[in-house]
Short mmCIF file of C-alpha atoms and ligand atoms in Angstrom, two decimals:
data_model
loop_
_atom_site.label_atom_id
_atom_site.label_comp_id
_atom_site.label_asym_id
_atom_site.label_seq_id
_atom_site.Cartn_x
_atom_site.Cartn_y
_atom_site.Cartn_z
CA UNK A 1 1.24 -76.70 -37.46
CA UNK A 2 2.06 -74.70 -40.55
CA UNK A 3 3.42 -71.17 -40.56
CA UNK A 4 0.01 -69.59 -40.90
CA UNK A 5 -1.35 -71.50 -37.93
CA UNK A 6 1.72 -70.74 -35.92
CA UNK A 7 1.39 -67.02 -36.59
CA UNK A 8 -2.30 -67.10 -35.78
CA UNK A 9 -1.50 -68.64 -32.41
CA UNK A 10 1.03 -65.91 -31.77
CA UNK A 11 -1.49 -63.23 -32.71
CA UNK A 12 -4.11 -64.79 -30.50
CA UNK A 13 -1.65 -64.52 -27.61
CA UNK A 14 -0.41 -61.06 -28.48
CA UNK A 15 -3.84 -59.52 -28.21
CA UNK A 16 -3.77 -60.20 -24.51
CA UNK A 17 -0.60 -58.25 -24.01
CA UNK A 18 -1.08 -55.11 -26.00
CA UNK A 19 -3.91 -52.71 -26.61
CA UNK A 20 -6.28 -53.28 -29.46
CA UNK A 21 -5.24 -50.07 -31.14
CA UNK A 22 -1.59 -51.05 -31.05
CA UNK A 23 -2.43 -54.51 -32.14
CA UNK A 24 -4.20 -53.53 -35.29
CA UNK A 25 -1.62 -50.90 -36.09
CA UNK A 26 1.38 -53.14 -35.85
CA UNK A 27 0.17 -56.59 -36.66
CA UNK A 28 -2.05 -56.10 -39.63
CA UNK A 29 -0.56 -57.52 -42.80
CA UNK A 30 2.14 -59.45 -41.05
CA UNK A 31 2.88 -63.12 -41.56
CA UNK A 32 5.52 -65.75 -41.08
CA UNK A 33 7.19 -66.34 -44.39
CA UNK A 34 9.81 -68.82 -43.39
CA UNK A 35 10.98 -70.97 -40.56
CA UNK A 36 14.48 -72.31 -40.84
CA UNK A 37 16.26 -74.01 -38.01
CA UNK A 38 16.02 -71.60 -35.13
CA UNK A 39 15.08 -68.54 -37.10
CA UNK A 40 11.65 -67.30 -38.03
CA UNK A 41 11.21 -64.64 -40.66
CA UNK A 42 8.20 -62.38 -40.47
CA UNK A 43 7.10 -60.16 -43.30
CA UNK A 44 5.80 -56.70 -42.50
CA UNK A 45 4.18 -54.17 -44.83
CA UNK A 46 6.57 -51.23 -44.44
CA UNK A 47 9.69 -49.86 -42.83
CA UNK A 48 7.77 -48.20 -40.08
CA UNK A 49 6.21 -51.45 -38.89
CA UNK A 50 9.54 -53.14 -39.18
CA UNK A 51 11.13 -50.62 -36.88
CA UNK A 52 8.35 -50.83 -34.32
CA UNK A 53 8.06 -54.56 -34.28
CA UNK A 54 11.77 -55.15 -34.08
CA UNK A 55 12.37 -52.52 -31.44
CA UNK A 56 9.28 -52.75 -29.31
CA UNK A 57 7.77 -56.14 -29.75
CA UNK A 58 10.69 -58.35 -30.68
CA UNK A 59 11.04 -59.78 -27.19
CA UNK A 60 7.35 -60.42 -26.68
CA UNK A 61 6.90 -62.07 -30.07
CA UNK A 62 9.98 -64.19 -29.56
CA UNK A 63 8.83 -65.28 -26.15
CA UNK A 64 5.39 -66.15 -27.43
CA UNK A 65 6.82 -68.13 -30.31
CA UNK A 66 9.26 -69.81 -28.01
CA UNK A 67 6.45 -70.88 -25.67
CA UNK A 68 4.71 -72.54 -28.58
CA UNK A 69 7.79 -73.97 -30.22
CA UNK A 70 10.88 -73.93 -28.08
CA UNK A 71 13.26 -74.36 -31.01
CA UNK A 72 12.70 -70.75 -32.03
CA UNK A 73 15.60 -68.53 -31.00
CA UNK A 74 15.72 -65.68 -33.44
CA UNK A 75 13.42 -63.39 -35.39
CA UNK A 76 13.91 -61.48 -38.55
CA UNK A 77 11.57 -58.87 -40.00
CA UNK A 78 11.53 -58.24 -43.70
CA UNK A 79 9.55 -55.69 -45.62
CA UNK A 80 7.13 -57.10 -48.12
CA UNK A 81 4.63 -54.64 -49.51
CA UNK A 82 1.25 -56.30 -49.58
CA UNK A 83 -0.73 -56.63 -52.72
CA UNK A 84 -3.57 -58.41 -51.01
CA UNK A 85 -5.15 -56.47 -48.21
CA UNK A 86 -5.36 -57.92 -44.74
CA UNK A 87 -3.71 -61.27 -45.02
CA UNK A 88 -4.79 -62.15 -41.53
CA UNK A 89 -8.53 -61.86 -41.86
CA UNK A 90 -8.56 -63.61 -45.20
CA UNK A 91 -6.80 -66.66 -43.83
CA UNK A 92 -8.77 -66.58 -40.64
CA UNK A 93 -12.08 -66.26 -42.36
CA UNK A 94 -11.34 -69.26 -44.54
CA UNK A 95 -10.56 -71.11 -41.41
CA UNK A 96 -14.01 -71.90 -40.19
CA UNK A 97 -13.14 -75.29 -38.83
CA UNK A 98 -14.48 -75.68 -35.29
CA UNK A 99 -11.25 -76.97 -33.84
CA UNK A 100 -9.51 -73.79 -34.85
CA UNK A 101 -12.12 -71.61 -33.27
CA UNK A 102 -9.82 -70.43 -30.50
CA UNK A 103 -7.40 -69.11 -33.01
CA UNK A 104 -9.91 -67.08 -34.90
CA UNK A 105 -9.08 -63.50 -34.84
CA UNK A 106 -12.17 -61.45 -34.24
CA UNK A 107 -10.48 -58.07 -34.29
CA UNK A 108 -11.06 -57.87 -37.99
CA UNK A 109 -14.72 -58.65 -37.98
CA UNK A 110 -15.71 -55.38 -36.46
CA UNK A 111 -18.89 -54.01 -37.97
CA UNK A 112 -17.92 -50.96 -40.00
CA UNK A 113 -21.18 -49.19 -39.46
CA UNK A 114 -21.43 -49.55 -35.70
CA UNK A 115 -17.78 -50.21 -34.75
CA UNK A 116 -19.12 -53.06 -32.67
CA UNK A 117 -17.38 -56.38 -32.35
CA UNK A 118 -20.10 -58.98 -32.89
CA UNK A 119 -18.38 -61.38 -30.52
CA UNK A 120 -19.51 -59.34 -27.52
CA UNK A 121 -23.01 -60.58 -26.78
CA UNK A 122 -25.24 -61.16 -23.79
CA UNK A 123 -25.29 -64.87 -24.62
CA UNK A 124 -21.62 -65.31 -23.85
CA UNK A 125 -21.51 -62.90 -20.92
CA UNK A 126 -21.37 -64.77 -17.65
CA UNK A 127 -23.37 -63.23 -14.84
CA UNK A 128 -22.58 -63.53 -11.15
CA UNK A 129 -22.94 -61.42 -8.06
CA UNK A 130 -19.89 -59.45 -9.19
CA UNK A 131 -21.68 -57.95 -12.18
CA UNK A 132 -25.37 -58.71 -11.88
CA UNK A 133 -26.56 -55.16 -11.38
CA UNK A 134 -24.61 -53.93 -14.39
CA UNK A 135 -25.90 -56.86 -16.42
CA UNK A 136 -29.52 -56.28 -15.45
CA UNK A 137 -29.29 -52.57 -16.20
CA UNK A 138 -27.62 -53.27 -19.53
CA UNK A 139 -30.30 -55.73 -20.51
CA UNK A 140 -33.03 -53.29 -19.57
CA UNK A 141 -31.40 -50.62 -21.71
CA UNK A 142 -31.03 -53.02 -24.62
CA UNK A 143 -34.74 -53.83 -24.45
CA UNK A 144 -35.84 -50.25 -24.22
CA UNK A 145 -33.13 -47.91 -25.48
CA UNK A 146 -33.48 -44.28 -24.51
CA UNK A 147 -36.34 -44.94 -22.18
CA UNK A 148 -35.13 -46.94 -19.21
CA UNK A 149 -31.87 -45.60 -17.85
CA UNK A 150 -30.20 -42.74 -19.57
CA UNK A 151 -27.27 -42.63 -19.49
CA UNK A 152 -26.18 -46.08 -18.46
CA UNK A 153 -22.84 -45.71 -16.73
CA UNK A 154 -20.82 -48.89 -16.14
CA UNK A 155 -17.62 -48.73 -14.16
CA UNK A 156 -14.97 -51.09 -12.81
CA UNK A 157 -11.33 -52.16 -13.08
CA UNK A 158 -9.52 -53.32 -16.22
CA UNK A 159 -10.47 -56.58 -17.86
CA UNK A 160 -13.70 -57.01 -15.92
CA UNK A 161 -16.11 -56.93 -18.84
CA UNK A 162 -17.10 -53.29 -19.29
CA UNK A 163 -16.40 -53.21 -22.99
CA UNK A 164 -18.01 -56.61 -23.46
CA UNK A 165 -21.17 -55.55 -21.67
CA UNK A 166 -21.69 -52.17 -23.29
CA UNK A 167 -21.00 -53.65 -26.71
CA UNK A 168 -23.47 -56.43 -25.97
CA UNK A 169 -26.12 -53.76 -25.50
CA UNK A 170 -25.18 -52.22 -28.83
CA UNK A 171 -25.19 -55.57 -30.61
CA UNK A 172 -28.56 -56.54 -29.21
CA UNK A 173 -30.19 -53.29 -30.25
CA UNK A 174 -28.56 -53.39 -33.67
CA UNK A 175 -29.47 -57.01 -34.31
CA UNK A 176 -33.05 -56.55 -33.30
CA UNK A 177 -33.59 -53.44 -35.32
CA UNK A 178 -31.25 -52.66 -38.14
CA UNK A 179 -32.96 -49.32 -38.40
CA UNK A 180 -31.46 -48.15 -35.15
CA UNK A 181 -28.19 -46.34 -35.59
CA UNK A 182 -25.75 -47.61 -33.03
CA UNK A 183 -22.25 -46.22 -32.68
CA UNK A 184 -19.46 -47.46 -30.45
CA UNK A 185 -16.51 -45.12 -30.00
CA UNK A 186 -13.57 -45.34 -27.66
CA UNK A 187 -13.24 -42.11 -25.72
CA UNK A 188 -9.72 -41.75 -27.01
CA UNK A 189 -11.01 -41.71 -30.57
CA UNK A 190 -13.88 -39.50 -29.60
CA UNK A 191 -11.59 -36.93 -28.03
CA UNK A 192 -9.23 -36.96 -30.96
CA UNK A 193 -12.24 -36.49 -33.25
CA UNK A 194 -13.23 -33.41 -31.29
CA UNK A 195 -9.69 -32.07 -31.20
CA UNK A 196 -9.25 -32.38 -34.92
CA UNK A 197 -12.70 -30.92 -35.57
CA UNK A 198 -11.69 -27.91 -33.51
CA UNK A 199 -8.41 -27.62 -35.34
CA UNK A 200 -10.00 -27.79 -38.77
CA UNK A 201 -12.93 -25.63 -37.84
CA UNK A 202 -15.39 -28.40 -38.54
CA UNK A 203 -17.09 -28.81 -35.21
CA UNK A 204 -20.51 -28.38 -36.77
CA UNK A 205 -19.86 -31.19 -39.21
CA UNK A 206 -18.58 -33.36 -36.39
CA UNK A 207 -21.74 -32.77 -34.39
CA UNK A 208 -23.91 -33.30 -37.42
CA UNK A 209 -22.30 -36.69 -37.91
CA UNK A 210 -23.39 -37.67 -34.41
CA UNK A 211 -26.89 -36.26 -34.64
CA UNK A 212 -28.57 -39.23 -36.37
CA UNK A 213 -27.24 -41.70 -33.82
CA UNK A 214 -29.83 -43.55 -31.73
CA UNK A 215 -27.42 -45.25 -29.37
CA UNK A 216 -24.04 -43.71 -28.58
CA UNK A 217 -21.61 -45.93 -26.70
CA UNK A 218 -18.49 -44.25 -25.36
CA UNK A 219 -15.93 -46.55 -23.78
CA UNK A 220 -13.52 -45.41 -21.05
CA UNK A 221 -15.01 -41.97 -20.63
CA UNK A 222 -12.60 -41.17 -17.78
CA UNK A 223 -10.23 -40.36 -20.61
CA UNK A 224 -12.06 -37.10 -21.21
CA UNK A 225 -11.18 -35.77 -17.72
CA UNK A 226 -8.98 -32.72 -17.76
CA UNK A 227 -9.58 -32.13 -21.47
CA UNK A 228 -11.67 -29.04 -21.12
CA UNK A 229 -12.50 -28.21 -24.67
CA UNK A 230 -13.54 -31.79 -25.35
CA UNK A 231 -15.68 -31.87 -22.23
CA UNK A 232 -17.44 -28.76 -23.31
CA UNK A 233 -18.23 -30.11 -26.76
CA UNK A 234 -19.24 -33.46 -25.34
CA UNK A 235 -21.62 -31.74 -22.97
CA UNK A 236 -23.50 -30.31 -25.95
CA UNK A 237 -23.47 -33.61 -27.82
CA UNK A 238 -24.76 -35.33 -24.70
CA UNK A 239 -27.58 -32.87 -24.24
CA UNK A 240 -28.76 -32.91 -27.79
CA UNK A 241 -28.91 -36.72 -27.85
CA UNK A 242 -30.46 -36.89 -24.43
CA UNK A 243 -33.18 -34.44 -25.29
CA UNK A 244 -34.17 -36.60 -28.22
CA UNK A 245 -34.35 -39.67 -25.98
CA UNK A 246 -31.36 -41.20 -27.64
CA UNK A 247 -29.56 -43.75 -25.51
CA UNK A 248 -26.13 -42.93 -24.16
CA UNK A 249 -23.96 -45.65 -22.68
CA UNK A 250 -20.71 -44.91 -20.93
CA UNK A 251 -17.99 -46.95 -19.31
CA UNK A 252 -15.27 -45.79 -16.99
CA UNK A 253 -12.64 -47.17 -14.67
CA UNK A 254 -14.32 -45.39 -11.73
CA UNK A 255 -17.66 -43.84 -10.80
CA UNK A 256 -18.41 -40.27 -11.88
CA UNK A 257 -17.79 -38.84 -8.42
CA UNK A 258 -14.27 -40.26 -8.42
CA UNK A 259 -13.24 -38.86 -11.80
CA UNK A 260 -11.04 -35.92 -10.95
CA UNK A 261 -11.09 -32.97 -13.30
CA UNK A 262 -14.49 -33.84 -14.65
CA UNK A 263 -16.70 -30.80 -15.14
CA UNK A 264 -19.48 -30.71 -12.58
CA UNK A 265 -22.20 -30.39 -15.15
CA UNK A 266 -20.97 -33.53 -16.93
CA UNK A 267 -20.66 -35.37 -13.66
CA UNK A 268 -24.24 -34.57 -12.78
CA UNK A 269 -25.35 -35.71 -16.25
CA UNK A 270 -23.49 -38.98 -15.75
CA UNK A 271 -25.12 -39.43 -12.39
CA UNK A 272 -28.55 -38.73 -13.79
CA UNK A 273 -29.12 -42.23 -15.15
CA UNK A 274 -28.08 -45.60 -13.86
CA UNK A 275 -24.63 -46.23 -12.42
CA UNK A 276 -23.58 -49.86 -12.05
CA UNK A 277 -20.26 -51.47 -11.30
CA UNK A 278 -18.52 -54.65 -12.35
CA UNK A 279 -16.12 -56.13 -9.84
CA UNK A 280 -14.00 -59.25 -9.55
CA UNK A 281 -15.59 -62.66 -10.04
CA UNK A 282 -15.10 -65.23 -7.29
CA UNK A 283 -13.65 -68.70 -7.73
CA UNK A 284 -16.92 -70.39 -8.72
CA UNK A 285 -17.70 -67.74 -11.27
CA UNK A 286 -14.18 -67.92 -12.67
CA UNK A 287 -14.76 -71.61 -13.22
CA UNK A 288 -18.06 -70.92 -14.97
CA UNK A 289 -16.38 -68.33 -17.19
CA UNK A 290 -13.65 -70.80 -18.15
CA UNK A 291 -16.21 -73.44 -19.04
CA UNK A 292 -18.21 -70.97 -21.05
CA UNK A 293 -15.10 -69.96 -23.00
CA UNK A 294 -14.21 -73.59 -23.65
CA UNK A 295 -17.67 -74.25 -24.95
CA UNK A 296 -17.45 -71.25 -27.24
CA UNK A 297 -14.19 -72.52 -28.60
CA UNK A 298 -15.45 -76.07 -28.72
CA UNK A 299 -12.42 -77.15 -26.75
CA UNK A 300 -11.77 -79.12 -23.61
CA UNK A 301 -9.29 -79.29 -20.78
CA UNK A 302 -8.96 -81.64 -17.83
CA UNK A 303 -10.99 -80.72 -14.75
CA UNK A 304 -7.95 -80.33 -12.47
CA UNK A 305 -6.37 -77.95 -14.95
CA UNK A 306 -9.51 -75.81 -15.03
CA UNK A 307 -9.66 -75.86 -11.30
CA UNK A 308 -6.06 -74.70 -11.09
CA UNK A 309 -6.68 -71.78 -13.44
CA UNK A 310 -9.84 -70.70 -11.62
CA UNK A 311 -8.15 -70.92 -8.24
CA UNK A 312 -5.02 -69.04 -9.26
CA UNK A 313 -5.62 -66.59 -12.07
CA UNK A 314 -7.49 -63.94 -10.15
CA UNK A 315 -6.40 -60.69 -11.62
CA UNK A 316 -9.27 -60.18 -14.02
CA UNK A 317 -11.29 -61.89 -16.73
CA UNK A 318 -8.99 -60.83 -19.51
CA UNK A 319 -6.11 -62.62 -17.81
CA UNK A 320 -8.30 -65.62 -17.21
CA UNK A 321 -8.99 -65.80 -20.90
CA UNK A 322 -5.34 -65.22 -21.73
CA UNK A 323 -4.31 -68.10 -19.49
CA UNK A 324 -6.90 -70.36 -21.05
CA UNK A 325 -5.82 -69.48 -24.58
CA UNK A 326 -2.22 -70.14 -23.77
CA UNK A 327 -3.07 -73.60 -22.46
CA UNK A 328 -5.28 -74.36 -25.44
CA UNK A 329 -2.55 -73.48 -27.89
CA UNK A 330 -0.16 -75.71 -26.03
CA UNK A 331 -2.71 -78.48 -25.83
CA UNK A 332 -3.39 -78.31 -29.51
CA UNK A 333 0.24 -78.83 -30.39
CA UNK A 334 1.40 -81.20 -27.71
CA UNK A 335 -1.79 -82.84 -26.52
CA UNK A 336 -0.37 -83.67 -23.14
CA UNK A 337 -1.45 -80.95 -20.82
CA UNK A 338 -1.31 -82.02 -17.21
CA UNK A 339 -1.27 -80.06 -13.99
CA UNK A 340 2.49 -79.90 -13.85
CA UNK A 341 2.77 -78.45 -17.34
CA UNK A 342 -0.12 -76.10 -16.57
CA UNK A 343 1.69 -74.65 -13.58
CA UNK A 344 4.79 -74.16 -15.65
CA UNK A 345 2.93 -72.46 -18.49
CA UNK A 346 0.94 -70.18 -16.22
CA UNK A 347 3.82 -68.84 -14.18
CA UNK A 348 3.34 -65.35 -15.55
CA UNK A 349 -0.35 -65.37 -14.70
CA UNK A 350 -0.23 -66.46 -11.11
CA UNK A 351 0.68 -64.10 -8.31
CA UNK A 352 0.33 -64.21 -4.59
CA UNK A 353 -1.20 -61.05 -3.14
CA UNK A 354 2.16 -60.10 -1.73
CA UNK A 355 3.76 -60.21 -5.16
CA UNK A 356 1.24 -57.72 -6.44
CA UNK A 357 0.64 -55.38 -3.58
CA UNK A 358 4.05 -54.07 -2.78
CA UNK A 359 5.02 -50.69 -1.43
CA UNK A 360 5.65 -49.21 -4.85
CA UNK A 361 2.35 -50.43 -6.22
CA UNK A 362 0.37 -48.96 -3.37
CA UNK A 363 2.02 -45.54 -3.62
CA UNK A 364 1.73 -45.52 -7.37
CA UNK A 365 -1.92 -46.55 -7.36
CA UNK A 366 -3.04 -44.15 -4.64
CA UNK A 367 -1.24 -41.23 -6.30
CA UNK A 368 -2.69 -42.05 -9.68
CA UNK A 369 -6.16 -42.53 -8.31
CA UNK A 370 -6.16 -39.06 -6.83
CA UNK A 371 -4.42 -37.52 -9.79
CA UNK A 372 -1.33 -36.65 -7.83
CA UNK A 373 2.29 -37.24 -8.50
CA UNK A 374 3.83 -39.85 -6.24
CA UNK A 375 6.08 -37.29 -4.61
CA UNK A 376 3.04 -35.22 -3.62
CA UNK A 377 2.07 -37.93 -1.16
CA UNK A 378 5.21 -37.15 0.77
CA UNK A 379 4.80 -33.37 0.75
CA UNK A 380 4.76 -32.01 4.30
CA UNK A 381 1.53 -30.15 3.73
CA UNK A 382 -1.87 -30.06 5.36
CA UNK A 383 -3.75 -29.48 2.16
CA UNK A 384 -6.82 -31.63 2.26
CA UNK A 385 -6.39 -32.98 -1.25
CA UNK A 386 -3.00 -34.36 -0.21
CA UNK A 387 -3.64 -35.31 3.40
CA UNK A 388 -6.41 -37.74 2.59
CA UNK A 389 -4.54 -39.68 -0.11
CA UNK A 390 -1.50 -39.76 2.17
CA UNK A 391 -3.56 -41.23 5.00
CA UNK A 392 -5.05 -43.74 2.62
CA UNK A 393 -1.59 -44.79 1.46
CA UNK A 394 -0.55 -45.28 5.09
CA UNK A 395 -3.71 -47.19 5.83
CA UNK A 396 -3.17 -49.54 2.91
CA UNK A 397 0.47 -50.15 3.78
CA UNK A 398 -0.71 -51.27 7.18
CA UNK A 399 -3.80 -53.17 6.10
CA UNK A 400 -2.52 -54.85 2.95
CA UNK A 401 1.17 -55.28 3.68
CA UNK A 402 1.17 -55.45 7.48
CA UNK A 403 3.79 -52.71 7.72
CA UNK A 404 4.55 -51.64 11.27
CA UNK A 405 3.63 -48.06 12.21
CA UNK A 406 7.27 -47.00 12.72
CA UNK A 407 8.09 -48.48 9.27
CA UNK A 408 5.27 -46.48 7.74
CA UNK A 409 6.47 -43.37 9.54
CA UNK A 410 9.98 -43.89 8.16
CA UNK A 411 8.66 -44.15 4.62
CA UNK A 412 6.90 -40.85 5.11
CA UNK A 413 9.95 -38.85 6.05
CA UNK A 414 10.58 -40.04 9.58
CA UNK A 415 7.35 -38.67 10.94
CA UNK A 416 6.49 -39.62 14.44
CA UNK A 417 4.82 -43.00 14.28
CA UNK A 418 1.76 -41.67 16.06
CA UNK A 419 0.98 -39.86 12.78
CA UNK A 420 0.80 -43.23 11.08
CA UNK A 421 -1.38 -44.64 13.84
CA UNK A 422 -3.66 -41.64 13.60
CA UNK A 423 -3.92 -41.99 9.81
CA UNK A 424 -4.75 -45.67 10.10
CA UNK A 425 -7.41 -45.14 12.74
CA UNK A 426 -8.96 -42.24 10.92
CA UNK A 427 -9.31 -44.05 7.61
CA UNK A 428 -10.41 -47.21 9.34
CA UNK A 429 -13.17 -45.38 11.11
CA UNK A 430 -14.27 -43.42 8.07
CA UNK A 431 -14.30 -46.62 6.10
CA UNK A 432 -16.96 -47.88 8.42
CA UNK A 433 -19.02 -44.73 8.34
CA UNK A 434 -18.61 -43.26 4.92
CA UNK A 435 -19.76 -45.13 1.85
CA UNK A 436 -17.94 -42.93 -0.57
CA UNK A 437 -14.62 -43.62 1.10
CA UNK A 438 -15.34 -47.34 1.20
CA UNK A 439 -16.06 -47.28 -2.47
CA UNK A 440 -12.84 -45.42 -3.19
CA UNK A 441 -10.85 -47.84 -1.08
CA UNK A 442 -12.40 -50.75 -2.93
CA UNK A 443 -11.55 -49.25 -6.27
CA UNK A 444 -8.01 -48.53 -5.19
CA UNK A 445 -7.59 -52.06 -3.89
CA UNK A 446 -9.07 -53.48 -7.04
CA UNK A 447 -6.46 -51.59 -9.01
CA UNK A 448 -3.62 -52.62 -6.77
CA UNK A 449 -4.55 -56.23 -7.26
CA UNK A 450 -5.64 -56.15 -10.84
CA UNK A 451 -3.56 -53.51 -12.55
P1 LIG B 1 -12.84 -54.10 -19.71
O1 LIG B 1 -13.48 -53.32 -20.81
O2 LIG B 1 -13.56 -53.98 -18.41
O3 LIG B 1 -11.38 -53.82 -19.56
P2 LIG B 1 -13.41 -56.36 -21.41
O4 LIG B 1 -14.85 -56.17 -21.65
O5 LIG B 1 -12.47 -55.99 -22.51
O6 LIG B 1 -12.95 -55.65 -20.06
O7 LIG B 1 -13.21 -57.88 -21.00
C1 LIG B 1 -11.95 -58.56 -21.10
C2 LIG B 1 -12.17 -59.96 -21.64
O8 LIG B 1 -12.90 -60.73 -20.69
C3 LIG B 1 -12.99 -59.96 -22.92
O9 LIG B 1 -12.46 -60.92 -23.78
C4 LIG B 1 -14.37 -60.35 -22.48
O10 LIG B 1 -15.07 -61.06 -23.47
C5 LIG B 1 -14.11 -61.22 -21.26
N1 LIG B 1 -15.17 -61.07 -20.25
C6 LIG B 1 -15.30 -60.06 -19.37
N2 LIG B 1 -16.38 -60.23 -18.59
C7 LIG B 1 -16.96 -61.38 -18.99
C8 LIG B 1 -18.10 -62.11 -18.56
N3 LIG B 1 -18.86 -61.68 -17.56
N4 LIG B 1 -18.39 -63.26 -19.20
C9 LIG B 1 -17.63 -63.70 -20.19
N5 LIG B 1 -16.52 -63.08 -20.65
C10 LIG B 1 -16.18 -61.93 -20.06
MG1 LIG B 2 -12.63 -51.85 -22.01
#
């Protein structure tokens, strides 16, 4: 493995640990320029990157390198202004050899016109009961944009395929008719576009730039909650596209009715089309996904290894892919991947439910879900917006962690344990009778176990 290949493997791993935005900001134009004894020297384009990489990512890079080649003990970052743009894509694009497919770095192949990543297609999207409604709705929209379901609203936890699916719709429409203007925008970017348009008094120009769009795809729309000015502008953008039968596709980490601080008129717009969720794949589907990914990468792994990954990496599909990539990199270098080595390499990916759902995680997740601060859950108040989340937290401590009622009572300020029993019974009963609550509980649980 030469330095370029080594760095590509590291990059392929890094993209599973940090956000795409961070990734492209900090890792573009970086490369390994030397490897001597235990020290690897990485060139970076400027002082700013150097500072960030050495302060924030040093440990992660070192660990990743160390996993691939255990002789690596030290990193050095040196500034080397780049004359050639984007060293990474150039080398990766040259590298069309099939066996290196898993190391290809798609980030840089994003279509400039649509912002879509061509790797997200329907062909490589595995369908199971966990996502079949969302898939069917997405396909229907792709075949008949603007006319079937508008908007299409896809929601679900992190790493479960929302971005993949909504981009697949965009890619299909774009590939079948280059005349259609498709635009994918993360809601973060969208909001910052609105904010800067407001600041520079160029809202009209901003809206005009969106007017010709036939298909607008906004990812992670929950991000707009609480940002009132942006919501207002988005409402107008939404309406003007909608009135012209332009397709709008949205994704979110929760359904519209669970997005706090979302304007009612936007919520009712979001609910006016098709709402579909993606949830967690089961064991069989995880196995199918792994096999599909192997096929894509033209790679192979022993059956018992695949079985181990499918049975144990349950958090989400992104993690499943991360685990697979890690094993493939190892396999490429050392060739001798057996079950024992697999277990060792996947330690960070495998959790028992009790490792994930601890007291802190439950409190944190419930508070965040209801837009409260953690300490609010312990406020001795009868305000409805606090009482319900508090009861849910108590319910989950009992249900998921088997806490005793007196233990729950102690956590909540020594309340009489009958309060905890009451909370448990109440939520338990409502869970059986009230679909909205059941849905919320499912989403909260999904986050506890996948976040
Ligand atoms: P989300 O947007 O929900 O956080 P992503 O769409 O980014 O999740 O998916 C995370 C990773 O898992 C991506 O690499 C994606 O290609 C893959 N993935 C998700 N769902 C599927 C699926 N049903 N079939 C194949 N790959 C999937
Ligand atoms: Mg996403």
